[in-house]
C-alpha positions as semicolon CSV with decimal commas, in nm:
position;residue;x (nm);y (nm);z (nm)
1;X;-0,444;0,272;1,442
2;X;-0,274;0,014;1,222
3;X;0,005;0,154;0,997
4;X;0,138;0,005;0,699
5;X;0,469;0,046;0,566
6;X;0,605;-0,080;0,210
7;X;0,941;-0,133;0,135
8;X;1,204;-0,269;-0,138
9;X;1,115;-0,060;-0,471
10;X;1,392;0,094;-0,646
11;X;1,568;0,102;-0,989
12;X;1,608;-0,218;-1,204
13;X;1,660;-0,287;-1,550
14;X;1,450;-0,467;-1,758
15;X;1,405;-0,834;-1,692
16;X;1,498;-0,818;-1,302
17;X;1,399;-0,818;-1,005
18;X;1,238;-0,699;-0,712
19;X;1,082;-0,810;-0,386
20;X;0,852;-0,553;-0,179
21;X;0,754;-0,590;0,176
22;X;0,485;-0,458;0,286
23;X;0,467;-0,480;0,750
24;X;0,182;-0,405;0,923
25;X;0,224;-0,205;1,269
26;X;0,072;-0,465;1,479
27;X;-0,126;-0,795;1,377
28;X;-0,478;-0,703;1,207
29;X;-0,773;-0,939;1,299
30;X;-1,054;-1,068;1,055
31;X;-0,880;-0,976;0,745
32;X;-1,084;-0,993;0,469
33;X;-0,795;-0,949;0,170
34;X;-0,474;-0,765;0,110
35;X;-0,402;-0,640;-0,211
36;X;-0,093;-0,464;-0,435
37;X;-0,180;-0,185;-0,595
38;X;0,024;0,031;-0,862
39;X;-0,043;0,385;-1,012
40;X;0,150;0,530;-1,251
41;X;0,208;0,912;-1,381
42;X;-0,099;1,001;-1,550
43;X;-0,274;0,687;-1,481
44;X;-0,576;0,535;-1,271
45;X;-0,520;0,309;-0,959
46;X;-0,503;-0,053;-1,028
47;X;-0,526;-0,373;-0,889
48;X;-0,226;-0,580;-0,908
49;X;-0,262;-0,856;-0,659
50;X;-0,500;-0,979;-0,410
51;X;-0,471;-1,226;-0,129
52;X;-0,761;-1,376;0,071
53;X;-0,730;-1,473;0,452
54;X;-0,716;-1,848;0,322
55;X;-0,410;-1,741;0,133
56;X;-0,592;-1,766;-0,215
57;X;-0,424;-1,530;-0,469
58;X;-0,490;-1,412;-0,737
59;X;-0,323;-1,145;-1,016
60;X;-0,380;-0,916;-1,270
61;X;-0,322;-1,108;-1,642
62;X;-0,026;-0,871;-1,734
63;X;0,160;-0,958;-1,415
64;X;0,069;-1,359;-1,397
65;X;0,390;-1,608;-1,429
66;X;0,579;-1,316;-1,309
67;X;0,477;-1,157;-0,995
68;X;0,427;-1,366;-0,652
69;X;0,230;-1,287;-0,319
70;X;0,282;-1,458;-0,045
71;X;0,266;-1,369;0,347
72;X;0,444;-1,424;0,684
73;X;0,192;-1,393;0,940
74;X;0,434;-1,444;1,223
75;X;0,581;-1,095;1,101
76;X;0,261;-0,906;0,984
77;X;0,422;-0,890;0,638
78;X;0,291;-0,971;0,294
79;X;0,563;-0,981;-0,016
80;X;0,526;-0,895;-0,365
81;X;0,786;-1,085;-0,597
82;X;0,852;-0,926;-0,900
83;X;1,041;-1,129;-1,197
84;X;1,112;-1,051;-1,528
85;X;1,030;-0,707;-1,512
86;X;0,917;-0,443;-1,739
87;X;0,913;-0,095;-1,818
88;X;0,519;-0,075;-1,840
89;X;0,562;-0,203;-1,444
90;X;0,680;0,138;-1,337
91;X;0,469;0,271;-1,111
92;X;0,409;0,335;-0,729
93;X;0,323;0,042;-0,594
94;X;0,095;0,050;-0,262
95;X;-0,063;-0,251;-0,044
96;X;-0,412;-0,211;0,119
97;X;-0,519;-0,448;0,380
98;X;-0,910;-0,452;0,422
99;X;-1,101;-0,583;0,709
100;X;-1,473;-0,581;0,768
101;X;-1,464;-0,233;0,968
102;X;-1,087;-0,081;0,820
103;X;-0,948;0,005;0,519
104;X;-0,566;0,011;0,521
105;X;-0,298;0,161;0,268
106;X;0,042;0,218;0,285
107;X;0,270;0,494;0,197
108;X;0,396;0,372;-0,131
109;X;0,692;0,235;-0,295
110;X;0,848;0,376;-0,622
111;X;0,975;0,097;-0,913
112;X;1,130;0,180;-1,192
113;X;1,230;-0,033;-1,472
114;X;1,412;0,135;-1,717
115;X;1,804;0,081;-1,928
């Protein structure tokens, strides 16, 4: 069983930033994609982020010029760099890697923007 675990939410005002880490237990073979997700109170799932196994990405329109995936395979960890934040980013943010067979989420990670 391959666990994922997300890390590096937290408080920030608006405008800054934040870099979340999402490591998988061991490596994961035939990945089809990873994704970010966020939820917020009250609010539906939704995609933020997606990354295929070629490294393609690609992002939700309210997050483009701001947010950046990128990977470390060596380490079994994906990134999510957040810039120029804003309050309408608050939410729990989660990563889901997805092979052929598996479908993998992690535990969540709490951002809040807010003055």
């Amino acid at each position: 069983q391959v666990q994922l675990e997300e890390s590096g939410g937290g408080l920030v005002q608006p405008g800054g930033s934040l870099r979340l880490s999402c490591a998988a237990s061991k490596s994961i073979e035939s990945i089809n994609y990873v994704g970010w997700y966020r939820q917020a109170p009250g609010k539906e799932r939704e995609l933020v982020a997606t990354m295929t196994t070629l490294g393609n990405t690609n992002y939700r329109d309210s997050v483009k010029g701001r947010f950046t995936f990128s990977r470390d395979s060596a380490k079994n960890t994906v990134y999510l760099q957040m810039n120029s934040l804003k309050p309408e980013d608050t939410a729990a943010y989660y990563c889901r890697w997805k092979t052929a067979t598996a479908d993998y989420w992690g535990q969540g990670t709490q951002v809040t923007v807010s003055s």
